[in-house]
Amino acid sequence: MEFVYIAGGCLWGVEAFVKTLPGVQFTEAGRANGASMTLEGTYDGYAECVKTGFDPAIVSVTDLMGYLFEIIDPYSVNQQGEDIGEKYRTGLYSEVPAHLQEAKAFLTEREDYDRIAVEVLPLTNYIRSAEEHQDRLTRYPNDYCHIPKPLLHKYTK
């Protein structure tokens, strides 16, 4: 299993979507690339993300980027749906240089590359979110989510 960290706005919907994708074996709600190693009541530059464990024999980073683009507005800076702020930025983060190269290639091959606001960066740090955020939409399916409900179930296993 390999890992990437996918940011697509509010992590509740992103986790609900990502966990249904072919080849995804693990998800965990968290925060990536913040300024400190704690979340003492502030996000300190963190992006809400989903730690995503996947089988590269089934799904590639290119595939995961394609799936991400199904649920985000890739031109929006620090906003997805009604959620506004730096923590709602979009991106893919990894400790594996090949993952980052593949994600960047996905972006640069698009005709709209010059308009895309999706980050592709090395993972500098990660913090698991509190238990209340893990699988949130599974437990509370009527909570707000910027992702349309049909997309949340599009790839249900």
Short mmCIF file of N, CA and C in Angstrom, two decimals, residues 21-79:
data_model
loop_
_atom_site.label_atom_id
_atom_site.label_comp_id
_atom_site.label_asym_id
_atom_site.label_seq_id
_atom_site.Cartn_x
_atom_site.Cartn_y
_atom_site.Cartn_z
N LEU A 21 -13.46 4.72 -3.80
CA LEU A 21 -12.75 4.58 -5.07
C LEU A 21 -12.09 3.21 -5.21
N PRO A 22 -12.06 2.69 -6.43
CA PRO A 22 -11.38 1.41 -6.67
C PRO A 22 -9.90 1.53 -6.27
N GLY A 23 -9.40 0.54 -5.57
CA GLY A 23 -7.99 0.51 -5.19
C GLY A 23 -7.65 1.22 -3.91
N VAL A 24 -8.59 2.01 -3.37
CA VAL A 24 -8.33 2.69 -2.09
C VAL A 24 -8.61 1.71 -0.96
N GLN A 25 -7.61 1.54 -0.11
CA GLN A 25 -7.70 0.55 0.97
C GLN A 25 -7.78 1.17 2.36
N PHE A 26 -7.49 2.47 2.46
CA PHE A 26 -7.43 3.12 3.76
C PHE A 26 -7.69 4.61 3.58
N THR A 27 -8.48 5.19 4.48
CA THR A 27 -8.63 6.64 4.54
C THR A 27 -8.60 7.10 5.99
N GLU A 28 -8.11 8.32 6.17
CA GLU A 28 -8.08 8.92 7.50
C GLU A 28 -8.15 10.43 7.33
N ALA A 29 -9.09 11.06 8.01
CA ALA A 29 -9.22 12.51 7.97
C ALA A 29 -8.07 13.15 8.73
N GLY A 30 -7.48 14.19 8.13
CA GLY A 30 -6.36 14.84 8.79
C GLY A 30 -6.08 16.22 8.25
N ARG A 31 -4.90 16.73 8.61
CA ARG A 31 -4.45 18.06 8.20
C ARG A 31 -3.02 17.92 7.70
N ALA A 32 -2.71 18.60 6.59
CA ALA A 32 -1.38 18.49 6.00
C ALA A 32 -0.70 19.84 5.85
N ASN A 33 0.61 19.81 5.95
CA ASN A 33 1.50 20.92 5.60
C ASN A 33 1.20 22.21 6.35
N GLY A 34 1.03 22.09 7.65
CA GLY A 34 0.82 23.27 8.47
C GLY A 34 2.12 23.82 9.01
N ALA A 35 2.00 24.90 9.75
CA ALA A 35 3.16 25.61 10.27
C ALA A 35 3.68 25.01 11.57
N SER A 36 2.87 24.22 12.27
CA SER A 36 3.30 23.64 13.54
C SER A 36 2.89 22.17 13.57
N MET A 37 3.29 21.47 14.59
CA MET A 37 2.96 20.05 14.70
C MET A 37 1.76 19.80 15.61
N THR A 38 1.08 20.86 16.03
CA THR A 38 -0.10 20.69 16.85
C THR A 38 -1.25 21.50 16.26
N LEU A 39 -2.44 21.14 16.66
CA LEU A 39 -3.63 21.90 16.24
C LEU A 39 -4.28 22.50 17.48
N GLU A 40 -3.56 23.34 18.14
CA GLU A 40 -4.03 23.96 19.38
C GLU A 40 -5.09 25.01 19.09
N GLY A 41 -6.25 24.58 18.59
CA GLY A 41 -7.35 25.49 18.35
C GLY A 41 -7.21 26.31 17.08
N THR A 42 -6.16 26.10 16.34
CA THR A 42 -5.96 26.85 15.10
C THR A 42 -5.40 25.91 14.04
N TYR A 43 -5.59 26.26 12.81
CA TYR A 43 -5.09 25.41 11.73
C TYR A 43 -3.67 25.72 11.32
N ASP A 44 -3.15 26.90 11.67
CA ASP A 44 -1.76 27.27 11.40
C ASP A 44 -1.30 26.87 10.00
N GLY A 45 -2.10 27.19 9.00
CA GLY A 45 -1.69 26.94 7.62
C GLY A 45 -1.99 25.56 7.09
N TYR A 46 -2.60 24.71 7.88
CA TYR A 46 -2.91 23.35 7.43
C TYR A 46 -3.99 23.33 6.36
N ALA A 47 -3.90 22.32 5.49
CA ALA A 47 -4.97 22.02 4.54
C ALA A 47 -5.71 20.80 5.06
N GLU A 48 -7.04 20.86 5.08
CA GLU A 48 -7.81 19.67 5.42
C GLU A 48 -7.54 18.64 4.33
N CYS A 49 -7.27 17.41 4.72
CA CYS A 49 -6.93 16.39 3.72
C CYS A 49 -7.38 15.01 4.18
N VAL A 50 -7.24 14.08 3.27
CA VAL A 50 -7.53 12.68 3.57
C VAL A 50 -6.28 11.87 3.27
N LYS A 51 -5.72 11.28 4.31
CA LYS A 51 -4.61 10.34 4.12
C LYS A 51 -5.20 9.13 3.41
N THR A 52 -4.66 8.83 2.25
CA THR A 52 -5.26 7.83 1.37
C THR A 52 -4.26 6.73 1.07
N GLY A 53 -4.57 5.53 1.56
CA GLY A 53 -3.75 4.36 1.25
C GLY A 53 -4.35 3.64 0.05
N PHE A 54 -3.52 3.38 -0.96
CA PHE A 54 -4.04 2.80 -2.18
C PHE A 54 -3.11 1.71 -2.71
N ASP A 55 -3.70 0.83 -3.51
CA ASP A 55 -2.95 -0.23 -4.17
C ASP A 55 -2.59 0.28 -5.57
N PRO A 56 -1.30 0.56 -5.84
CA PRO A 56 -0.93 1.11 -7.14
C PRO A 56 -1.13 0.15 -8.31
N ALA A 57 -1.39 -1.11 -8.03
CA ALA A 57 -1.71 -2.06 -9.10
C ALA A 57 -3.15 -1.88 -9.58
N ILE A 58 -3.96 -1.19 -8.76
CA ILE A 58 -5.38 -0.98 -9.10
C ILE A 58 -5.67 0.46 -9.48
N VAL A 59 -5.07 1.40 -8.78
CA VAL A 59 -5.34 2.82 -9.02
C VAL A 59 -4.02 3.58 -8.98
N SER A 60 -3.85 4.49 -9.92
CA SER A 60 -2.62 5.29 -10.00
C SER A 60 -2.84 6.67 -9.40
N VAL A 61 -1.76 7.39 -9.20
CA VAL A 61 -1.87 8.77 -8.76
C VAL A 61 -2.59 9.60 -9.82
N THR A 62 -2.34 9.30 -11.09
CA THR A 62 -3.07 9.98 -12.16
C THR A 62 -4.57 9.75 -12.02
N ASP A 63 -4.95 8.50 -11.75
CA ASP A 63 -6.37 8.19 -11.53
C ASP A 63 -6.91 8.99 -10.34
N LEU A 64 -6.16 9.01 -9.25
CA LEU A 64 -6.61 9.72 -8.06
C LEU A 64 -6.78 11.21 -8.34
N MET A 65 -5.89 11.78 -9.14
CA MET A 65 -6.04 13.19 -9.52
C MET A 65 -7.31 13.38 -10.35
N GLY A 66 -7.58 12.46 -11.25
CA GLY A 66 -8.82 12.54 -12.04
C GLY A 66 -10.05 12.49 -11.16
N TYR A 67 -10.04 11.60 -10.19
CA TYR A 67 -11.16 11.52 -9.25
C TYR A 67 -11.29 12.82 -8.45
N LEU A 68 -10.16 13.37 -7.99
CA LEU A 68 -10.20 14.62 -7.24
C LEU A 68 -10.87 15.72 -8.06
N PHE A 69 -10.56 15.77 -9.35
CA PHE A 69 -11.13 16.81 -10.21
C PHE A 69 -12.63 16.64 -10.41
N GLU A 70 -13.17 15.48 -10.08
CA GLU A 70 -14.62 15.28 -10.16
C GLU A 70 -15.35 16.00 -9.03
N ILE A 71 -14.66 16.26 -7.91
CA ILE A 71 -15.34 16.78 -6.72
C ILE A 71 -14.92 18.19 -6.33
N ILE A 72 -14.02 18.80 -7.09
CA ILE A 72 -13.56 20.15 -6.74
C ILE A 72 -13.78 21.11 -7.90
N ASP A 73 -13.70 22.39 -7.56
CA ASP A 73 -13.55 23.44 -8.55
C ASP A 73 -12.04 23.69 -8.59
N PRO A 74 -11.33 23.22 -9.61
CA PRO A 74 -9.87 23.31 -9.60
C PRO A 74 -9.33 24.72 -9.79
N TYR A 75 -10.19 25.68 -10.08
CA TYR A 75 -9.76 27.06 -10.28
C TYR A 75 -9.93 27.91 -9.02
N SER A 76 -10.61 27.38 -8.04
CA SER A 76 -10.92 28.13 -6.83
C SER A 76 -9.73 28.12 -5.86
N VAL A 77 -9.41 29.30 -5.35
CA VAL A 77 -8.33 29.42 -4.39
C VAL A 77 -8.92 29.51 -2.98
N ASN A 78 -8.53 28.57 -2.13
CA ASN A 78 -8.95 28.58 -0.73
C ASN A 78 -10.46 28.58 -0.53
N GLN A 79 -11.18 27.90 -1.41
CA GLN A 79 -12.62 27.79 -1.26
C GLN A 79 -13.14 26.61 -2.08
#
